[in-house]
Coordinates of C-alpha atoms in Angstrom, one line a residue:
Chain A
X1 CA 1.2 36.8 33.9
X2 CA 2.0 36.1 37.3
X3 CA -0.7 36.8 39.7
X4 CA -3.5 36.8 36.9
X5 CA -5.2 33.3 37.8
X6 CA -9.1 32.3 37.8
X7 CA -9.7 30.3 40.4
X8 CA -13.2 29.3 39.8
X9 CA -13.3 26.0 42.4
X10 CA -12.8 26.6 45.8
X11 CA -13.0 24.0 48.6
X12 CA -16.6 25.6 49.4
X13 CA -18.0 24.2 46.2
X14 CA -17.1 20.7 47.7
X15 CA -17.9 21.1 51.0
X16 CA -21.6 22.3 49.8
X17 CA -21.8 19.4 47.7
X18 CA -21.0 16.2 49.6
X19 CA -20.9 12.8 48.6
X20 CA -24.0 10.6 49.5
X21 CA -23.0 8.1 51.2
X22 CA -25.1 4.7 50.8
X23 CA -26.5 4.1 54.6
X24 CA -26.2 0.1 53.5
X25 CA -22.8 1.2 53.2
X26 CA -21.0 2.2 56.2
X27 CA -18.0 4.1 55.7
X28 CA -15.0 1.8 55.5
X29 CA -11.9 2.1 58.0
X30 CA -9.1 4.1 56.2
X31 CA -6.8 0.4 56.1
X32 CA -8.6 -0.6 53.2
X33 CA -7.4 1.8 50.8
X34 CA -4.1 0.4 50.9
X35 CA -3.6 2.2 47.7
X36 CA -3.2 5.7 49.5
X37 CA 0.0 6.4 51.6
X38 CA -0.8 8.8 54.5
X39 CA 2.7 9.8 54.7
X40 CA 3.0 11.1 50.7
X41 CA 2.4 14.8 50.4
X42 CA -1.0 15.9 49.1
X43 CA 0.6 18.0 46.6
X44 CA 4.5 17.9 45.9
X45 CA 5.5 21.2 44.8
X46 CA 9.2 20.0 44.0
X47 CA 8.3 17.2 42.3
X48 CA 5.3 19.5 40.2
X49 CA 8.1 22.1 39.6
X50 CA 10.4 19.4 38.5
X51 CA 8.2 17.9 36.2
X52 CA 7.4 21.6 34.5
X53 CA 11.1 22.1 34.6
X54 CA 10.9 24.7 36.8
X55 CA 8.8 27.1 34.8
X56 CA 6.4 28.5 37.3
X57 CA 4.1 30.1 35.0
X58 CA 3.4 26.9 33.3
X59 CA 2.6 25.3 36.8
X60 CA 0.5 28.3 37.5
X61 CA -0.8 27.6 34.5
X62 CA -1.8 23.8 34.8
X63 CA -3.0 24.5 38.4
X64 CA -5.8 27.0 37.4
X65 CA -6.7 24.7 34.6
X66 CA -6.6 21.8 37.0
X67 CA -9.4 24.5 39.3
X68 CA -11.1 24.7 36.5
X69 CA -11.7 21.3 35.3
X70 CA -11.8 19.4 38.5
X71 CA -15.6 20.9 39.1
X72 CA -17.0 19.3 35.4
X73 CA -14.9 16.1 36.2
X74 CA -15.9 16.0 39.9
X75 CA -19.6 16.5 39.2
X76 CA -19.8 13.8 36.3
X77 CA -17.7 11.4 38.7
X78 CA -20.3 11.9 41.3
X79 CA -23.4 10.9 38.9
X80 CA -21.7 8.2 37.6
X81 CA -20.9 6.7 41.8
X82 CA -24.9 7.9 42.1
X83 CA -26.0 5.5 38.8
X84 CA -23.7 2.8 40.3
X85 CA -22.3 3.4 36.5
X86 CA -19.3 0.8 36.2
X87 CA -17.9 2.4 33.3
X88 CA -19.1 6.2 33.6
X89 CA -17.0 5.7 37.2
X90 CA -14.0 4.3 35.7
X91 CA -13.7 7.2 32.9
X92 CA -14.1 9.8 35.4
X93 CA -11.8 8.2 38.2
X94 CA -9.4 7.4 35.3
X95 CA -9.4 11.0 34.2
X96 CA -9.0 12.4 38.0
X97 CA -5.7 9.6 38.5
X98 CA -3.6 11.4 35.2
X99 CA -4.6 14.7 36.1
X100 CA -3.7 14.3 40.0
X101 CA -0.4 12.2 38.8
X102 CA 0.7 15.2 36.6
X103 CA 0.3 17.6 39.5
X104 CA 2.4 15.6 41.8
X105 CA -0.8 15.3 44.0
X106 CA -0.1 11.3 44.7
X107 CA -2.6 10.7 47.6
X108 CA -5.6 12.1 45.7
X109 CA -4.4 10.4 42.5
X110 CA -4.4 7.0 44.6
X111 CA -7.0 7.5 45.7
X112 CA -9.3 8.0 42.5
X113 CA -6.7 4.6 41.2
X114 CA -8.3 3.0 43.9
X115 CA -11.9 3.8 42.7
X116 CA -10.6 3.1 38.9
X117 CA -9.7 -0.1 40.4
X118 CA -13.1 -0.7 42.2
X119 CA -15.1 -0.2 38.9
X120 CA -12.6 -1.8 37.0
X121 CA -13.8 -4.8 39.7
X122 CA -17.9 -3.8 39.4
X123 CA -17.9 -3.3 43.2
X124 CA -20.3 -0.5 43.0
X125 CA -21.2 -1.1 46.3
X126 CA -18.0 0.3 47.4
X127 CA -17.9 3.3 44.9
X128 CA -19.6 5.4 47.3
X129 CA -17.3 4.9 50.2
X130 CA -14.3 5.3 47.8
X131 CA -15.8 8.5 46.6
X132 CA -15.9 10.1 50.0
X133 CA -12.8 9.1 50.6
X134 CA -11.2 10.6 46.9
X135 CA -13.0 14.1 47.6
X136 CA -11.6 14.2 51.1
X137 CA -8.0 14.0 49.5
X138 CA -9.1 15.9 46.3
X139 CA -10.0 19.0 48.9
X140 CA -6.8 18.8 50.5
X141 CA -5.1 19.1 47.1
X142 CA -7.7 21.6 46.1
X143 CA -6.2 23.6 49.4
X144 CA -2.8 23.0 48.4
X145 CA -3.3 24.4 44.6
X146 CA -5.0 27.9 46.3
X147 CA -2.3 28.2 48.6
X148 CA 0.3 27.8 45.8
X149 CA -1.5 30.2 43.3
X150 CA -1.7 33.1 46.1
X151 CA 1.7 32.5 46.8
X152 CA 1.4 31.1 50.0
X153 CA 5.1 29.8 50.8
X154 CA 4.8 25.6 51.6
Chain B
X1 CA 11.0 21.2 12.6
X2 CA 10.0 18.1 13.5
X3 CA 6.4 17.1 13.2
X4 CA 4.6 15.7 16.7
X5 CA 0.9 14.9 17.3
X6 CA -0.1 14.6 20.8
X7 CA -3.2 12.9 21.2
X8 CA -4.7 12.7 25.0
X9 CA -8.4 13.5 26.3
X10 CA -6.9 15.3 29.4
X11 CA -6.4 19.0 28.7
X12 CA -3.9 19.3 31.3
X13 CA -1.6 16.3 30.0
X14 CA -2.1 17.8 26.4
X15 CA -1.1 21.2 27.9
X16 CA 1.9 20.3 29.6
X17 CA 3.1 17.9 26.5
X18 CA 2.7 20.6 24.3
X19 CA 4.6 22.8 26.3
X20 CA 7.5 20.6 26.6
X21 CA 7.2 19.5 23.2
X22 CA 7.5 23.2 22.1
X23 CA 10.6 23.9 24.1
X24 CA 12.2 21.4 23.1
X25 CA 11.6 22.4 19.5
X26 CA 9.2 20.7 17.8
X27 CA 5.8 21.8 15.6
X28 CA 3.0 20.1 17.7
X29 CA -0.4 19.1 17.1
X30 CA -2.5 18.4 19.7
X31 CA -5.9 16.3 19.6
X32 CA -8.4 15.0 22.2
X33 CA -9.3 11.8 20.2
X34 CA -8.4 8.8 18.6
X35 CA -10.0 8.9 15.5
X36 CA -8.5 12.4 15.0
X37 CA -5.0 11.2 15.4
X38 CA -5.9 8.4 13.4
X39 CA -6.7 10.8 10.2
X40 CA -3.6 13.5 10.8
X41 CA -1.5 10.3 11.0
X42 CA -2.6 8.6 7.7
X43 CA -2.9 11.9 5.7
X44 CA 0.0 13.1 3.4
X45 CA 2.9 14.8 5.0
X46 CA 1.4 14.3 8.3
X47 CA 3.4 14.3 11.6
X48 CA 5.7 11.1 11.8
X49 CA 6.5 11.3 15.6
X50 CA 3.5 10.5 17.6
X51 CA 2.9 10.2 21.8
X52 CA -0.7 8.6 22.1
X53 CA -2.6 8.1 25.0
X54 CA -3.5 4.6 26.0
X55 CA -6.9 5.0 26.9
X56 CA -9.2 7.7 25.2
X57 CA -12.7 7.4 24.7
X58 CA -13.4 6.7 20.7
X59 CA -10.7 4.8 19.3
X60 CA -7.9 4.3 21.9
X61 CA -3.9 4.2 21.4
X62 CA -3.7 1.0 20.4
X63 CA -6.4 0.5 18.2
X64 CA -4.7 3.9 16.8
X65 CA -1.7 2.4 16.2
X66 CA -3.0 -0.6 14.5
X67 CA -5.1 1.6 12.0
X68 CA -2.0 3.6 11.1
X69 CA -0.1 0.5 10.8
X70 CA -2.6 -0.9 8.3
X71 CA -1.5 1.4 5.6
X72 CA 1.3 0.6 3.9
X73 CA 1.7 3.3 1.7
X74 CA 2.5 5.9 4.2
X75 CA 6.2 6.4 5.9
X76 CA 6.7 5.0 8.7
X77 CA 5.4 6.7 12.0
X78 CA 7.4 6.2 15.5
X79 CA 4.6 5.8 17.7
X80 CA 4.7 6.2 21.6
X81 CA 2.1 4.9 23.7
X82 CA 1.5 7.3 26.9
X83 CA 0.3 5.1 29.5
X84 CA -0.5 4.8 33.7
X85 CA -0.8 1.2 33.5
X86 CA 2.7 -0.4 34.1
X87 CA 1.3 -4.4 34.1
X88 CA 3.6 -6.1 31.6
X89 CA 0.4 -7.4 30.1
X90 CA -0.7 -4.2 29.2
X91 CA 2.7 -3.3 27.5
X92 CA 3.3 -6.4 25.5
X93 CA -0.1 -5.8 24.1
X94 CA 0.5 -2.0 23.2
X95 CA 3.9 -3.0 21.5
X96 CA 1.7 -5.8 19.6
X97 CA 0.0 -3.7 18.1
X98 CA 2.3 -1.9 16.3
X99 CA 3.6 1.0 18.8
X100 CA 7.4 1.4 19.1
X101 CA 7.6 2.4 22.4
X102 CA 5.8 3.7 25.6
X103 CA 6.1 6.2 28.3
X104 CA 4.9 5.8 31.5
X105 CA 2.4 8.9 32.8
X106 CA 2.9 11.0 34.4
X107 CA 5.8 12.0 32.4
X108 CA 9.5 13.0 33.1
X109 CA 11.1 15.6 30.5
X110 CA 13.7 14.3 30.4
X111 CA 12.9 11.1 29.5
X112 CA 10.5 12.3 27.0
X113 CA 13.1 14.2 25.0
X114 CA 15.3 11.0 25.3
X115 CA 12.6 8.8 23.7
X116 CA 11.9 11.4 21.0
X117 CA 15.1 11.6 20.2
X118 CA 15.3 7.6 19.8
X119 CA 12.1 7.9 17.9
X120 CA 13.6 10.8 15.4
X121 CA 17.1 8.1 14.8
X122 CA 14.9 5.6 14.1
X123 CA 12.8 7.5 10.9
X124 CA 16.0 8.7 10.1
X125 CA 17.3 4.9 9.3
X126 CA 14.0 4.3 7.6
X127 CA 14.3 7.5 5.4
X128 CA 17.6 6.4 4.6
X129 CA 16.3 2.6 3.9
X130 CA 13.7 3.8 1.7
X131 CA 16.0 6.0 -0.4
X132 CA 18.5 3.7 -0.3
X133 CA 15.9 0.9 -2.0
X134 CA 13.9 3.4 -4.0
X135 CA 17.8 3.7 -5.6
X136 CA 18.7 0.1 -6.2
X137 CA 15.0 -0.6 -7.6
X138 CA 15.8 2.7 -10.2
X139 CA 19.1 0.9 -11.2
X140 CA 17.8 -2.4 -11.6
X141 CA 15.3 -0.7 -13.9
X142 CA 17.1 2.1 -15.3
X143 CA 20.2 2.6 -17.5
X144 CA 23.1 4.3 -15.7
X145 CA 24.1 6.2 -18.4
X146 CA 21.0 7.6 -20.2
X147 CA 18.8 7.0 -17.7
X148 CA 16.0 5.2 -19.8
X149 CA 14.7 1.7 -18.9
X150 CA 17.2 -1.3 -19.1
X151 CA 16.8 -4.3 -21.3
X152 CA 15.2 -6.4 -18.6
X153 CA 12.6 -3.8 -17.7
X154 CA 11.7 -3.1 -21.5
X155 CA 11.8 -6.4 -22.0
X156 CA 8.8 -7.3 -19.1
X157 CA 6.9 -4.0 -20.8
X158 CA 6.7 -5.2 -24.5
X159 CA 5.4 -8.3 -22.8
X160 CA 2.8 -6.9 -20.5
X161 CA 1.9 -4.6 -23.7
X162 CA 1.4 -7.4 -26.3
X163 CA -0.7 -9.8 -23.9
X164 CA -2.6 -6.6 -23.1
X165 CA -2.8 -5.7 -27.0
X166 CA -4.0 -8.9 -27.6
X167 CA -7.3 -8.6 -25.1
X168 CA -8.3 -5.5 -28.0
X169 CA -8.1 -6.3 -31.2
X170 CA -9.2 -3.0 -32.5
X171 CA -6.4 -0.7 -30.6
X172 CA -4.1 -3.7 -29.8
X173 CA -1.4 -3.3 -32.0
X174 CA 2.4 -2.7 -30.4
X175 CA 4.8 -1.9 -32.5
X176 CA 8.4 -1.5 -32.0
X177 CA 11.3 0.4 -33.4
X178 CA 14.7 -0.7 -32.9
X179 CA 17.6 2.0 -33.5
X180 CA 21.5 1.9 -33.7
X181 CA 23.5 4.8 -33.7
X182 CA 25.4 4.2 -37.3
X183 CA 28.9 4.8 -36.6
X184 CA 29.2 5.0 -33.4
X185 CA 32.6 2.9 -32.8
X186 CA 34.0 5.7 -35.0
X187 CA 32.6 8.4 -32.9
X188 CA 34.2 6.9 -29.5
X189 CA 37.6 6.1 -31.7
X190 CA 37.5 9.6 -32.8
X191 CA 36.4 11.7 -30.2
X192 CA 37.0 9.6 -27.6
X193 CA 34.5 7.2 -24.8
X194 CA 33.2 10.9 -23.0
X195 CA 32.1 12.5 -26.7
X196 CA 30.4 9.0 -26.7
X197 CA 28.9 9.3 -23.5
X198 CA 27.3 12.6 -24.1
X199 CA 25.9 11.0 -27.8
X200 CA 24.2 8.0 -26.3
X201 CA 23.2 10.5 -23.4
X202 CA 21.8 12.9 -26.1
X203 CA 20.1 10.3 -28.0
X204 CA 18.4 8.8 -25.3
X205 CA 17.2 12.1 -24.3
X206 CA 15.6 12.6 -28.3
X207 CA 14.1 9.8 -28.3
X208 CA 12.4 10.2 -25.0
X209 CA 11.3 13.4 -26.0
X210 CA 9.7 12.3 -29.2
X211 CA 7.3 9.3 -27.6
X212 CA 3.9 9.7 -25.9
X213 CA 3.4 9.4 -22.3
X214 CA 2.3 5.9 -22.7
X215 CA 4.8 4.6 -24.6
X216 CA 8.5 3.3 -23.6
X217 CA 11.9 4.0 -24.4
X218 CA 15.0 1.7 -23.3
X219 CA 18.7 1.4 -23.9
X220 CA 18.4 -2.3 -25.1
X221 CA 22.7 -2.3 -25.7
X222 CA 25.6 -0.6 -26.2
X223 CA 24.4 1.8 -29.0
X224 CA 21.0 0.4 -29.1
X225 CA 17.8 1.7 -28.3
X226 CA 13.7 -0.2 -28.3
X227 CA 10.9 2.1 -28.7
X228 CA 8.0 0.6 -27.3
X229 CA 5.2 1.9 -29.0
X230 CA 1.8 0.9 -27.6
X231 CA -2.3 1.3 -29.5
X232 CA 0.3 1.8 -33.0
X233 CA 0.4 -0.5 -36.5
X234 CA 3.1 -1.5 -37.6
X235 CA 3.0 1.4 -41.1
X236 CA 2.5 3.9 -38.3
X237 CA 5.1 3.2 -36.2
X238 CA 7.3 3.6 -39.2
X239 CA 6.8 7.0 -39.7
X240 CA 7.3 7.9 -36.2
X241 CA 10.4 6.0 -36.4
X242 CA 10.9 8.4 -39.3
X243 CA 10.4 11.3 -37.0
X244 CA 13.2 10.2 -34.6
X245 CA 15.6 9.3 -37.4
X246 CA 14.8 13.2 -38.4
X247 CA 15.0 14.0 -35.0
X248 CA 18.8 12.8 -34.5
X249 CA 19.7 13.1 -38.3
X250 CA 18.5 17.0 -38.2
X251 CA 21.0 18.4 -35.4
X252 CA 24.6 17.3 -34.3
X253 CA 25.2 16.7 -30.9
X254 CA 27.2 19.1 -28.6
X255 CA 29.6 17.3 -26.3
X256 CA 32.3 19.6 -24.3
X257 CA 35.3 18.8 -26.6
X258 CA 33.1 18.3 -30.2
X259 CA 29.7 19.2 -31.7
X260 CA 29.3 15.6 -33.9
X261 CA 26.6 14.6 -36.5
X262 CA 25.0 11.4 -35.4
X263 CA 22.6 9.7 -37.5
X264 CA 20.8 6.3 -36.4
X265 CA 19.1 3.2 -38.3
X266 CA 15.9 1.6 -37.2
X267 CA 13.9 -1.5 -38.0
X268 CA 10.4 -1.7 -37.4
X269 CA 7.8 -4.5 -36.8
X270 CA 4.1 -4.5 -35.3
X271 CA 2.3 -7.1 -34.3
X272 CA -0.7 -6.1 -36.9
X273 CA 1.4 -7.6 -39.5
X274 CA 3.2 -10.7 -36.7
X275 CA 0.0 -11.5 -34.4
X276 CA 1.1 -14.8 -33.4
X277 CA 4.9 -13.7 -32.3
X278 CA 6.7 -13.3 -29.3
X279 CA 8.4 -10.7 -27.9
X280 CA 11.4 -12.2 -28.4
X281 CA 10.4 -12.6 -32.4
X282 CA 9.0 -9.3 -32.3
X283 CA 12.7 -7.9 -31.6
X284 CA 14.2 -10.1 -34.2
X285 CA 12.1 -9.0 -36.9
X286 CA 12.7 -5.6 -35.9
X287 CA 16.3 -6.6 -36.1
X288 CA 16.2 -8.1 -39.8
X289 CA 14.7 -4.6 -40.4
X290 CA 17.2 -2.9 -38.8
X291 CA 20.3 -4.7 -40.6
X292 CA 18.3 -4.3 -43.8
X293 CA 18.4 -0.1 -43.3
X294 CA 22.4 -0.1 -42.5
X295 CA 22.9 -2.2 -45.7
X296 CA 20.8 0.3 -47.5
X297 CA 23.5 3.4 -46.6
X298 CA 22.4 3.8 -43.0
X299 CA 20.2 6.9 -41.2
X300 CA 17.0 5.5 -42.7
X301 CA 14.0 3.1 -41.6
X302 CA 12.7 -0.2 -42.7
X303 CA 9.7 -1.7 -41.5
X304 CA 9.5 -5.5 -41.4
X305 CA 6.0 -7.4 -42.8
X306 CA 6.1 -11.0 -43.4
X307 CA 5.8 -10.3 -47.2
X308 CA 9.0 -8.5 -46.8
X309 CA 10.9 -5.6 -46.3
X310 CA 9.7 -1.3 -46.7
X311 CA 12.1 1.0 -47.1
X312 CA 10.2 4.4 -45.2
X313 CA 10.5 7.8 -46.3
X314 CA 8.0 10.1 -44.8
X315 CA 5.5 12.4 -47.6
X316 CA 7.3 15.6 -48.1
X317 CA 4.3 17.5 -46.3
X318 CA 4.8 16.0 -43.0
X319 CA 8.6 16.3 -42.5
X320 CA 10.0 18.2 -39.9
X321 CA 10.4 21.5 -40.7
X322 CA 14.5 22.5 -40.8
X323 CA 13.9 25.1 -38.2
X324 CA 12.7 22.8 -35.7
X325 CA 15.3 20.2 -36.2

């Protein structure tokens, strides 16, 4: 099985399809995600590993599923930020926080906590800002998942 | 194998639940949705483990938890909340609604197993509790030894059945027919309390044999057995009385040490001919009838009237044939 994974999301497909920023909504200074640690790694492959019990097929597996998915979750999270949708925004974030939490990816799953959180609040004036700020860490996981599926040593 | 049910609306927790799940040995079920967990979870034979995700979209954990909980019918099911939250709020609530326990997400293995393991001890004591007063509700209905209803129990049935007899005229009759082995001391002083045993257990087995589905047979003393006989008169419950007397009467008993010819004496009454009576009456006139048939030689039936006292013997034609006996 090893060596036999789609990887159908690739951190071009986010780059080419950027967040929209509000212009009545300056980005925010990186302090006020106090949710986010800078320090924690953007994917923990002990941790992951620990967590699957050290089967790396089943990681492999997870981790092209995770490819897979984040693209259908990522767009619908981005329509909902668009439609300032309160609860459209906390489903999807909700969804990206487990997923991200499962894969030992803590700074991206912080990050989409902290736009659960913001929708949980109805401060859809800050969803947009928050958003930028989730698929900035979501591509560094997105990065980190590649490098572990083609074997790239950490 | 143990039964699980996973219910989550991320693919990737089902996925890695299910793996686990499987490893460690049990028969999983996965589902994306409350209200699917909520059906697998009430039906028959369904899983009685379950880990369900707080928040789904449809019916969430909770709210699955408390619709399982509702029916009381079903065994118990150890249900596990999966959940990111970790306000006590939020945890006092799931428990409140009926869950047993939760497990924080993302999960540790380990931990998992642990909790499953605690969940699996946990039906195990309720299996046991259930058997354990599924037992003690037989015995306080049931005679040890033959295994038909008690006194107490037959006792509340003729009641419920004459009150209910009573609503319908037309079909309402009960009748009863109270038997007593004749002899039996002699049988236990000859062949000892086993031999005795197996007669009472043997009877007891005839005489269930011989009545309808609807109707009810106890042990109402030592040597004495109450048919029950529901939707029957009094004349008719005298010939089927006559049937069991032929039923006993027409083959001896095989015990391990003895084969031994029993024979028993009933008295009959039906509340066609005592409408106004009581159970309690009910079994006394049955009773007169009864003493009546062992001072007339025994083995034989009398049914009680207020006029008096019949003697039974059944028309030749519809005796039992000798090769059926």
């Amino acid at each position: 099985m090893d060596g036999h994974v789609p990887k159908p999301l690739r951190t071009e497909v986010l780059r080419a399809r950027p967040a929209r920023v509000s212009p009545d909504h300056p980005a925010q200074t990186e302090t006020d995600n106090s949710s986010v640690s800078p320090r924690a790694a953007v994917l923990d492959r002990e941790e992951l590993l620990n967590r699957m019990e050290n089967d790396e097929s089943l990681a492999r597996e997870i981790l092209a599923m995770f490819q897979t998915d984040a693209v259908a979750y990522l767009e619908s999270l981005r329509n909902a930020v668009k439609a300032e949708n309160r609860d459209e925004t906390r489903a999807a974030a909700h969804a990206f926080k487990g997923m991200l939490a499962n894969l030992a990816a803590h700074r991206a799953s912080s990050s989409a906590a902290h736009l659960e959180d913001l929708a949980k609040a109805n401060a859809a004036g800050e969803f947009a800002e928050a958003l930028r700020q989730f698929e900035t860490e979501l591509q560094l996981v997105i990065a980190e998942v590649d490098a572990f599926l083609s074997g790239v040593p950490k | 194998m143990m039964k699980i049910l996973i219910a989550d609306d991320d693919k990737l927790s089902r996925r890695l639940l299910q793996t686990t799940l499987r490893k460690a040995g049990y028969d999983v079920v996965a589902v994306e949705n409350g209200s699917t967990a909520a059906r697998l979870l009430s039906e028959k034979d369904g899983p009685r483990l379950a880990l369900l995700d707080w928040i789904m979209p449809g019916l969430d954990g909770p709210t699955v938890v408390r619709s399982v909980r509702a029916q009381h019918d079903r065994p118990y099911v150890h249900m596990i909340l999966l959940t990111s939250r970790q306000s006590k709020e939020d945890i006092i609530a799931g428990l409140e609604s009926g869950a047993d326990d939760y497990l924080t997400k993302p999960f540790d293995p380990e931990e998992l197993r642990a909790r499953l393991r605690t969940g699996e001890r946990i039906l195990l004591l309720e299996d046991k509790l259930v058997e354990a007063r599924e037992e003690m509700r037989f015995k306080a209905t049931h005679d040890s030894l033959t295994g038909l209803w008690n006194r107490a129990m037959i006792m509340d049935i003729l009641q419920r059945e004459m009150i209910r007899g009573r609503r319908s005229r037309e079909t309402g009759s009960v009748t009863i027919a109270l038997g007593d082995i004749d002899f039996f001391k002699k049988i236990n002083d000859s062949y000892g309390h086993a031999t005795g045993d197996s007669v009472l257990r043997e009877v007891g087995n005839r005489l269930a044999k011989s009545v309808r589905s609807y109707d009810a047979v106890a042990r109402y003393g030592g040597e004495e057995f109450l048919l029950v006989l529901p939707g029957c008169k009094g004349s008719m419950g005298a010939e089927r009385a006559e049937h069991v007397r032929m039923l006993i009467d027409g083959r001896p008993i095989d015990s391990s040490s003895a084969s031994v010819h029993v024979s028993i004496s009933l008295g009959v009454a039906g509340t066609d001919d005592w409408p106004e009576v009581n159970a309690e009456r009910l079994i006394h006139e049955a009773d007169v009838g009864l003493y009546r048939a062992k001072s007339l030689g025994r083995n034989c039936v009398v049914l009680a009237k207020p006029a008096g006292l019949e003697h039974i013997r059944l028309p030749a034609q519809i005796q039992i044939p000798a090769q059926a006996r």
